[in-house]
mmCIF file of N, CA and C in Angstrom:
data_model
loop_
_atom_site.group_PDB
_atom_site.id
_atom_site.type_symbol
_atom_site.label_atom_id
_atom_site.label_comp_id
_atom_site.label_asym_id
_atom_site.label_seq_id
_atom_site.Cartn_x
_atom_site.Cartn_y
_atom_site.Cartn_z
ATOM 1 N N MET A 1 0.852 -1.188 0.000
ATOM 2 C CA MET A 1 0.000 0.000 0.000
ATOM 3 C C MET A 1 0.890 1.240 0.000
ATOM 4 N N LYS A 2 0.578 2.177 -0.835
ATOM 5 C CA LYS A 2 1.352 3.398 -0.954
ATOM 6 C C LYS A 2 1.120 4.285 0.272
ATOM 7 N N THR A 3 2.223 4.784 0.860
ATOM 8 C CA THR A 3 2.086 5.691 1.994
ATOM 9 C C THR A 3 1.910 7.112 1.487
ATOM 10 N N ILE A 4 1.315 7.925 2.307
ATOM 11 C CA ILE A 4 1.025 9.297 1.912
ATOM 12 C C ILE A 4 1.665 10.252 2.914
ATOM 13 N N ASN A 5 2.257 11.309 2.428
ATOM 14 C CA ASN A 5 2.811 12.341 3.290
ATOM 15 C C ASN A 5 1.674 13.316 3.595
ATOM 16 N N TYR A 6 1.178 13.282 4.820
ATOM 17 C CA TYR A 6 0.003 14.063 5.202
ATOM 18 C C TYR A 6 0.232 15.564 5.081
ATOM 19 N N ASN A 7 1.386 16.039 5.533
ATOM 20 C CA ASN A 7 1.670 17.478 5.449
ATOM 21 C C ASN A 7 1.645 17.962 4.010
ATOM 22 N N THR A 8 2.285 17.222 3.141
ATOM 23 C CA THR A 8 2.308 17.589 1.726
ATOM 24 C C THR A 8 0.901 17.538 1.144
ATOM 25 N N PHE A 9 0.156 16.494 1.457
ATOM 26 C CA PHE A 9 -1.198 16.348 0.928
ATOM 27 C C PHE A 9 -2.098 17.497 1.362
ATOM 28 N N TYR A 10 -2.139 17.779 2.672
ATOM 29 C CA TYR A 10 -3.056 18.800 3.178
ATOM 30 C C TYR A 10 -2.654 20.219 2.776
ATOM 31 N N ARG A 11 -1.437 20.411 2.310
ATOM 32 C CA ARG A 11 -1.004 21.720 1.823
ATOM 33 C C ARG A 11 -1.106 21.838 0.304
ATOM 34 N N SER A 12 -1.462 20.762 -0.350
ATOM 35 C CA SER A 12 -1.485 20.748 -1.815
ATOM 36 C C SER A 12 -2.645 21.582 -2.363
ATOM 37 N N THR A 13 -2.438 22.091 -3.548
ATOM 38 C CA THR A 13 -3.463 22.876 -4.236
ATOM 39 C C THR A 13 -4.693 22.030 -4.516
ATOM 40 N N ILE A 14 -4.478 20.780 -4.902
ATOM 41 C CA ILE A 14 -5.612 19.910 -5.231
ATOM 42 C C ILE A 14 -6.481 19.651 -3.998
ATOM 43 N N TRP A 15 -5.857 19.462 -2.799
ATOM 44 C CA TRP A 15 -6.647 19.256 -1.582
ATOM 45 C C TRP A 15 -7.381 20.537 -1.203
ATOM 46 N N ARG A 16 -6.698 21.669 -1.250
ATOM 47 C CA ARG A 16 -7.335 22.937 -0.877
ATOM 48 C C ARG A 16 -8.538 23.229 -1.773
ATOM 49 N N SER A 17 -8.403 22.935 -3.037
ATOM 50 C CA SER A 17 -9.502 23.121 -3.982
ATOM 51 C C SER A 17 -10.658 22.162 -3.681
ATOM 52 N N LYS A 18 -10.329 20.907 -3.427
ATOM 53 C CA LYS A 18 -11.358 19.898 -3.109
ATOM 54 C C LYS A 18 -12.062 20.266 -1.810
ATOM 55 N N ARG A 19 -11.316 20.712 -0.814
ATOM 56 C CA ARG A 19 -11.873 21.106 0.481
ATOM 57 C C ARG A 19 -12.910 22.220 0.286
ATOM 58 N N LYS A 20 -12.557 23.246 -0.473
ATOM 59 C CA LYS A 20 -13.497 24.344 -0.752
ATOM 60 C C LYS A 20 -14.743 23.830 -1.464
ATOM 61 N N GLU A 21 -14.546 22.928 -2.403
ATOM 62 C CA GLU A 21 -15.660 22.348 -3.161
ATOM 63 C C GLU A 21 -16.629 21.594 -2.240
ATOM 64 N N ILE A 22 -16.077 20.813 -1.321
ATOM 65 C CA ILE A 22 -16.911 20.027 -0.406
ATOM 66 C C ILE A 22 -17.633 20.937 0.581
ATOM 67 N N LEU A 23 -16.948 21.938 1.112
ATOM 68 C CA LEU A 23 -17.604 22.882 2.013
ATOM 69 C C LEU A 23 -18.758 23.590 1.302
ATOM 70 N N LYS A 24 -18.538 23.981 0.050
ATOM 71 C CA LYS A 24 -19.607 24.619 -0.731
ATOM 72 C C LYS A 24 -20.759 23.643 -0.963
ATOM 73 N N ARG A 25 -20.426 22.397 -1.311
ATOM 74 C CA ARG A 25 -21.458 21.372 -1.542
ATOM 75 C C ARG A 25 -22.357 21.227 -0.316
ATOM 76 N N ASP A 26 -21.740 21.293 0.874
ATOM 77 C CA ASP A 26 -22.470 21.095 2.126
ATOM 78 C C ASP A 26 -22.932 22.408 2.759
ATOM 79 N N ASN A 27 -22.932 23.489 1.979
ATOM 80 C CA ASN A 27 -23.396 24.810 2.445
ATOM 81 C C ASN A 27 -22.654 25.297 3.688
ATOM 82 N N ASN A 28 -21.400 24.907 3.837
ATOM 83 C CA ASN A 28 -20.581 25.294 4.995
ATOM 84 C C ASN A 28 -21.236 24.907 6.323
ATOM 85 N N GLU A 29 -22.030 23.859 6.307
ATOM 86 C CA GLU A 29 -22.715 23.381 7.513
ATOM 87 C C GLU A 29 -22.125 22.043 7.932
ATOM 88 N N CYS A 30 -21.987 21.849 9.231
ATOM 89 C CA CYS A 30 -21.545 20.560 9.752
ATOM 90 C C CYS A 30 -22.648 19.536 9.480
ATOM 91 N N GLN A 31 -22.313 18.543 8.711
ATOM 92 C CA GLN A 31 -23.302 17.537 8.325
ATOM 93 C C GLN A 31 -23.651 16.607 9.488
ATOM 94 N N ARG A 32 -22.740 16.456 10.415
ATOM 95 C CA ARG A 32 -23.002 15.620 11.595
ATOM 96 C C ARG A 32 -24.009 16.319 12.517
ATOM 97 N N CYS A 33 -23.778 17.603 12.778
ATOM 98 C CA CYS A 33 -24.722 18.377 13.599
ATOM 99 C C CYS A 33 -26.084 18.443 12.900
ATOM 100 N N LYS A 34 -26.051 18.696 11.602
ATOM 101 C CA LYS A 34 -27.282 18.809 10.826
ATOM 102 C C LYS A 34 -28.116 17.531 10.920
ATOM 103 N N SER A 35 -27.458 16.382 10.893
ATOM 104 C CA SER A 35 -28.184 15.113 10.980
ATOM 105 C C SER A 35 -28.819 14.909 12.358
ATOM 106 N N ASN A 36 -28.351 15.698 13.351
ATOM 107 C CA ASN A 36 -28.915 15.632 14.706
ATOM 108 C C ASN A 36 -29.824 16.827 14.997
ATOM 109 N N GLY A 37 -30.230 17.557 13.939
ATOM 110 C CA GLY A 37 -31.161 18.664 14.101
ATOM 111 C C GLY A 37 -30.545 19.939 14.644
ATOM 112 N N ARG A 38 -29.226 20.052 14.591
ATOM 113 C CA ARG A 38 -28.548 21.256 15.081
ATOM 114 C C ARG A 38 -27.852 21.940 13.914
ATOM 115 N N TYR A 39 -27.342 23.151 14.172
ATOM 116 C CA TYR A 39 -26.565 23.856 13.152
ATOM 117 C C TYR A 39 -25.217 24.252 13.728
ATOM 118 N N SER A 40 -24.172 23.966 12.985
ATOM 119 C CA SER A 40 -22.828 24.445 13.289
ATOM 120 C C SER A 40 -22.134 24.723 11.972
ATOM 121 N N LYS A 41 -21.292 25.740 11.976
ATOM 122 C CA LYS A 41 -20.506 26.056 10.795
ATOM 123 C C LYS A 41 -19.421 24.988 10.630
ATOM 124 N N ALA A 42 -19.264 24.480 9.440
ATOM 125 C CA ALA A 42 -18.235 23.481 9.160
ATOM 126 C C ALA A 42 -16.882 24.173 9.013
ATOM 127 N N ASP A 43 -15.897 23.648 9.700
ATOM 128 C CA ASP A 43 -14.535 24.171 9.632
ATOM 129 C C ASP A 43 -13.584 23.174 8.979
ATOM 130 N N CYS A 44 -13.990 21.930 8.917
ATOM 131 C CA CYS A 44 -13.112 20.854 8.446
ATOM 132 C C CYS A 44 -13.825 20.026 7.381
ATOM 133 N N VAL A 45 -13.026 19.342 6.606
ATOM 134 C CA VAL A 45 -13.553 18.323 5.699
ATOM 135 C C VAL A 45 -12.944 17.006 6.157
ATOM 136 N N HIS A 46 -13.805 16.109 6.562
ATOM 137 C CA HIS A 46 -13.413 14.834 7.164
ATOM 138 C C HIS A 46 -13.409 13.721 6.129
ATOM 139 N N HIS A 47 -12.380 12.887 6.202
ATOM 140 C CA HIS A 47 -12.348 11.675 5.371
ATOM 141 C C HIS A 47 -13.121 10.586 6.121
ATOM 142 N N ILE A 48 -14.219 10.128 5.577
ATOM 143 C CA ILE A 48 -15.045 9.105 6.218
ATOM 144 C C ILE A 48 -14.240 7.820 6.393
ATOM 145 N N LYS A 49 -13.645 7.364 5.321
ATOM 146 C CA LYS A 49 -12.687 6.260 5.413
ATOM 147 C C LYS A 49 -11.335 6.943 5.515
ATOM 148 N N PHE A 50 -10.665 6.723 6.625
ATOM 149 C CA PHE A 50 -9.470 7.482 6.970
ATOM 150 C C PHE A 50 -8.414 7.459 5.880
ATOM 151 N N LEU A 51 -7.793 8.593 5.704
ATOM 152 C CA LEU A 51 -6.764 8.785 4.697
ATOM 153 C C LEU A 51 -5.638 7.765 4.835
ATOM 154 N N LYS A 52 -5.231 7.464 6.063
ATOM 155 C CA LYS A 52 -4.139 6.505 6.263
ATOM 156 C C LYS A 52 -4.528 5.099 5.822
ATOM 157 N N ASP A 53 -5.806 4.767 5.926
ATOM 158 C CA ASP A 53 -6.282 3.439 5.534
ATOM 159 C C ASP A 53 -6.636 3.358 4.052
ATOM 160 N N ARG A 54 -7.159 4.447 3.511
ATOM 161 C CA ARG A 54 -7.631 4.452 2.122
ATOM 162 C C ARG A 54 -7.155 5.697 1.380
ATOM 163 N N PRO A 55 -5.856 5.811 1.125
ATOM 164 C CA PRO A 55 -5.359 6.979 0.388
ATOM 165 C C PRO A 55 -5.951 7.095 -1.018
ATOM 166 N N ASP A 56 -6.437 5.979 -1.549
ATOM 167 C CA ASP A 56 -7.057 6.006 -2.876
ATOM 168 C C ASP A 56 -8.383 6.783 -2.885
ATOM 169 N N LEU A 57 -8.963 7.013 -1.700
ATOM 170 C CA LEU A 57 -10.226 7.753 -1.590
ATOM 171 C C LEU A 57 -10.001 9.191 -1.111
ATOM 172 N N ALA A 58 -8.770 9.645 -1.138
ATOM 173 C CA ALA A 58 -8.408 10.956 -0.596
ATOM 174 C C ALA A 58 -9.209 12.105 -1.189
ATOM 175 N N LEU A 59 -9.554 12.014 -2.464
ATOM 176 C CA LEU A 59 -10.237 13.114 -3.144
ATOM 177 C C LEU A 59 -11.599 12.722 -3.710
ATOM 178 N N VAL A 60 -12.145 11.622 -3.222
ATOM 179 C CA VAL A 60 -13.442 11.127 -3.697
ATOM 180 C C VAL A 60 -14.558 11.809 -2.899
ATOM 181 N N ASP A 61 -15.432 12.513 -3.602
ATOM 182 C CA ASP A 61 -16.496 13.285 -2.943
ATOM 183 C C ASP A 61 -17.306 12.480 -1.936
ATOM 184 N N SER A 62 -17.663 11.271 -2.274
ATOM 185 C CA SER A 62 -18.508 10.459 -1.388
ATOM 186 C C SER A 62 -17.783 10.035 -0.104
ATOM 187 N N ASN A 63 -16.475 10.246 -0.034
ATOM 188 C CA ASN A 63 -15.708 9.918 1.165
ATOM 189 C C ASN A 63 -15.386 11.164 1.987
ATOM 190 N N LEU A 64 -15.930 12.305 1.591
ATOM 191 C CA LEU A 64 -15.620 13.565 2.258
ATOM 192 C C LEU A 64 -16.880 14.185 2.843
ATOM 193 N N LEU A 65 -16.744 14.731 4.062
ATOM 194 C CA LEU A 65 -17.883 15.254 4.799
ATOM 195 C C LEU A 65 -17.474 16.527 5.524
ATOM 196 N N SER A 66 -18.255 17.575 5.380
ATOM 197 C CA SER A 66 -17.998 18.830 6.084
ATOM 198 C C SER A 66 -18.457 18.682 7.536
ATOM 199 N N VAL A 67 -17.558 19.031 8.465
ATOM 200 C CA VAL A 67 -17.876 18.937 9.888
ATOM 201 C C VAL A 67 -17.280 20.121 10.653
ATOM 202 N N CYS A 68 -17.846 20.399 11.813
ATOM 203 C CA CYS A 68 -17.298 21.436 12.694
ATOM 204 C C CYS A 68 -16.109 20.846 13.456
ATOM 205 N N ASP A 69 -15.352 21.715 14.109
ATOM 206 C CA ASP A 69 -14.176 21.247 14.854
ATOM 207 C C ASP A 69 -14.555 20.260 15.953
ATOM 208 N N ILE A 70 -15.648 20.522 16.643
ATOM 209 C CA ILE A 70 -16.065 19.638 17.739
ATOM 210 C C ILE A 70 -16.369 18.242 17.215
ATOM 211 N N CYS A 71 -17.144 18.169 16.144
ATOM 212 C CA CYS A 71 -17.464 16.856 15.569
ATOM 213 C C CYS A 71 -16.218 16.178 15.025
ATOM 214 N N HIS A 72 -15.308 16.944 14.453
ATOM 215 C CA HIS A 72 -14.083 16.344 13.925
ATOM 216 C C HIS A 72 -13.258 15.735 15.059
ATOM 217 N N ASN A 73 -13.224 16.416 16.196
ATOM 218 C CA ASN A 73 -12.514 15.863 17.356
ATOM 219 C C ASN A 73 -13.198 14.604 17.873
ATOM 220 N N ILE A 74 -14.511 14.552 17.814
ATOM 221 C CA ILE A 74 -15.241 13.349 18.230
ATOM 222 C C ILE A 74 -14.928 12.200 17.269
ATOM 223 N N LEU A 75 -14.842 12.516 15.980
ATOM 224 C CA LEU A 75 -14.537 11.494 14.981
ATOM 225 C C LEU A 75 -13.082 11.019 15.057
ATOM 226 N N HIS A 76 -12.222 11.830 15.653
ATOM 227 C CA HIS A 76 -10.801 11.484 15.805
ATOM 228 C C HIS A 76 -10.377 11.608 17.265
ATOM 229 N N PRO A 77 -10.894 10.772 18.155
ATOM 230 C CA PRO A 77 -10.537 10.894 19.573
ATOM 231 C C PRO A 77 -9.049 10.664 19.832
ATOM 232 N N GLU A 78 -8.385 9.940 18.939
ATOM 233 C CA GLU A 78 -6.953 9.679 19.107
ATOM 234 C C GLU A 78 -6.122 10.960 19.030
ATOM 235 N N LYS A 79 -6.664 12.001 18.426
ATOM 236 C CA LYS A 79 -5.943 13.262 18.304
ATOM 237 C C LYS A 79 -6.111 14.141 19.538
ATOM 238 N N LEU A 80 -6.966 13.741 20.457
ATOM 239 C CA LEU A 80 -7.227 14.541 21.652
ATOM 240 C C LEU A 80 -6.262 14.254 22.793
ATOM 241 N N HIS A 81 -5.395 13.296 22.624
ATOM 242 C CA HIS A 81 -4.426 12.987 23.678
ATOM 243 C C HIS A 81 -3.420 14.114 23.768
ATOM 244 N N ASN A 82 -3.604 14.937 24.768
ATOM 245 C CA ASN A 82 -2.740 16.091 24.953
ATOM 246 C C ASN A 82 -1.584 15.695 25.850
ATOM 247 N N ASN A 83 -0.376 15.762 25.340
ATOM 248 C CA ASN A 83 0.805 15.367 26.102
ATOM 249 C C ASN A 83 0.984 16.188 27.360
ATOM 250 N N ASP A 84 0.534 17.462 27.347
ATOM 251 C CA ASP A 84 0.668 18.297 28.538
ATOM 252 C C ASP A 84 -0.144 17.736 29.697
ATOM 253 N N VAL A 85 -1.310 17.177 29.393
ATOM 254 C CA VAL A 85 -2.143 16.590 30.438
ATOM 255 C C VAL A 85 -1.435 15.374 31.018
ATOM 256 N N VAL A 86 -0.838 14.574 30.190
ATOM 257 C CA VAL A 86 -0.140 13.380 30.646
ATOM 258 C C VAL A 86 1.071 13.764 31.487
ATOM 259 N N LYS A 87 1.755 14.843 31.133
ATOM 260 C CA LYS A 87 2.960 15.260 31.831
ATOM 261 C C LYS A 87 2.669 15.845 33.205
ATOM 262 N N ARG A 88 1.465 16.401 33.378
ATOM 263 C CA ARG A 88 1.126 16.994 34.670
ATOM 264 C C ARG A 88 0.823 15.893 35.674
ATOM 265 N N VAL A 89 1.715 15.742 36.605
ATOM 266 C CA VAL A 89 1.539 14.726 37.636
ATOM 267 C C VAL A 89 1.336 15.440 38.957
ATOM 268 N N VAL A 90 0.319 15.070 39.633
ATOM 269 C CA VAL A 90 0.056 15.657 40.935
ATOM 270 C C VAL A 90 0.964 14.981 41.943
ATOM 271 N N SER A 91 1.732 15.785 42.625
ATOM 272 C CA SER A 91 2.659 15.208 43.599
ATOM 273 C C SER A 91 1.887 14.736 44.828
ATOM 274 N N GLU A 92 2.452 13.732 45.437
ATOM 275 C CA GLU A 92 1.819 13.143 46.613
ATOM 276 C C GLU A 92 1.826 14.160 47.749
ATOM 277 N N GLU A 93 0.674 14.287 48.386
ATOM 278 C CA GLU A 93 0.571 15.220 49.487
ATOM 279 C C GLU A 93 1.326 14.657 50.694
ATOM 280 N N LYS A 94 2.063 15.519 51.360
ATOM 281 C CA LYS A 94 2.812 15.087 52.553
ATOM 282 C C LYS A 94 2.359 15.936 53.722
ATOM 283 N N TRP A 95 1.769 15.299 54.682
ATOM 284 C CA TRP A 95 1.272 15.991 55.868
ATOM 285 C C TRP A 95 2.148 15.720 57.025
#
């Protein structure tokens, strides 16, 4: 399976153009919130089948979904692991 350089891909002209196209297609609305009867402005375009697993679907419209930042974080909980939280250790209280 061909590996993909994520930084290069997400900075590419073709991705930026596709991202704008998908946001326009979805009226700049988070499709996840919309499906739950809410409204949020879409800030991200999410790959339904993850880019690392299916690079062949990187630019396929049916694999792309406009979502807000909150929904994108829910869809990618692995990205929420904040190293600063892990590094903060509460020292044992000494009385």
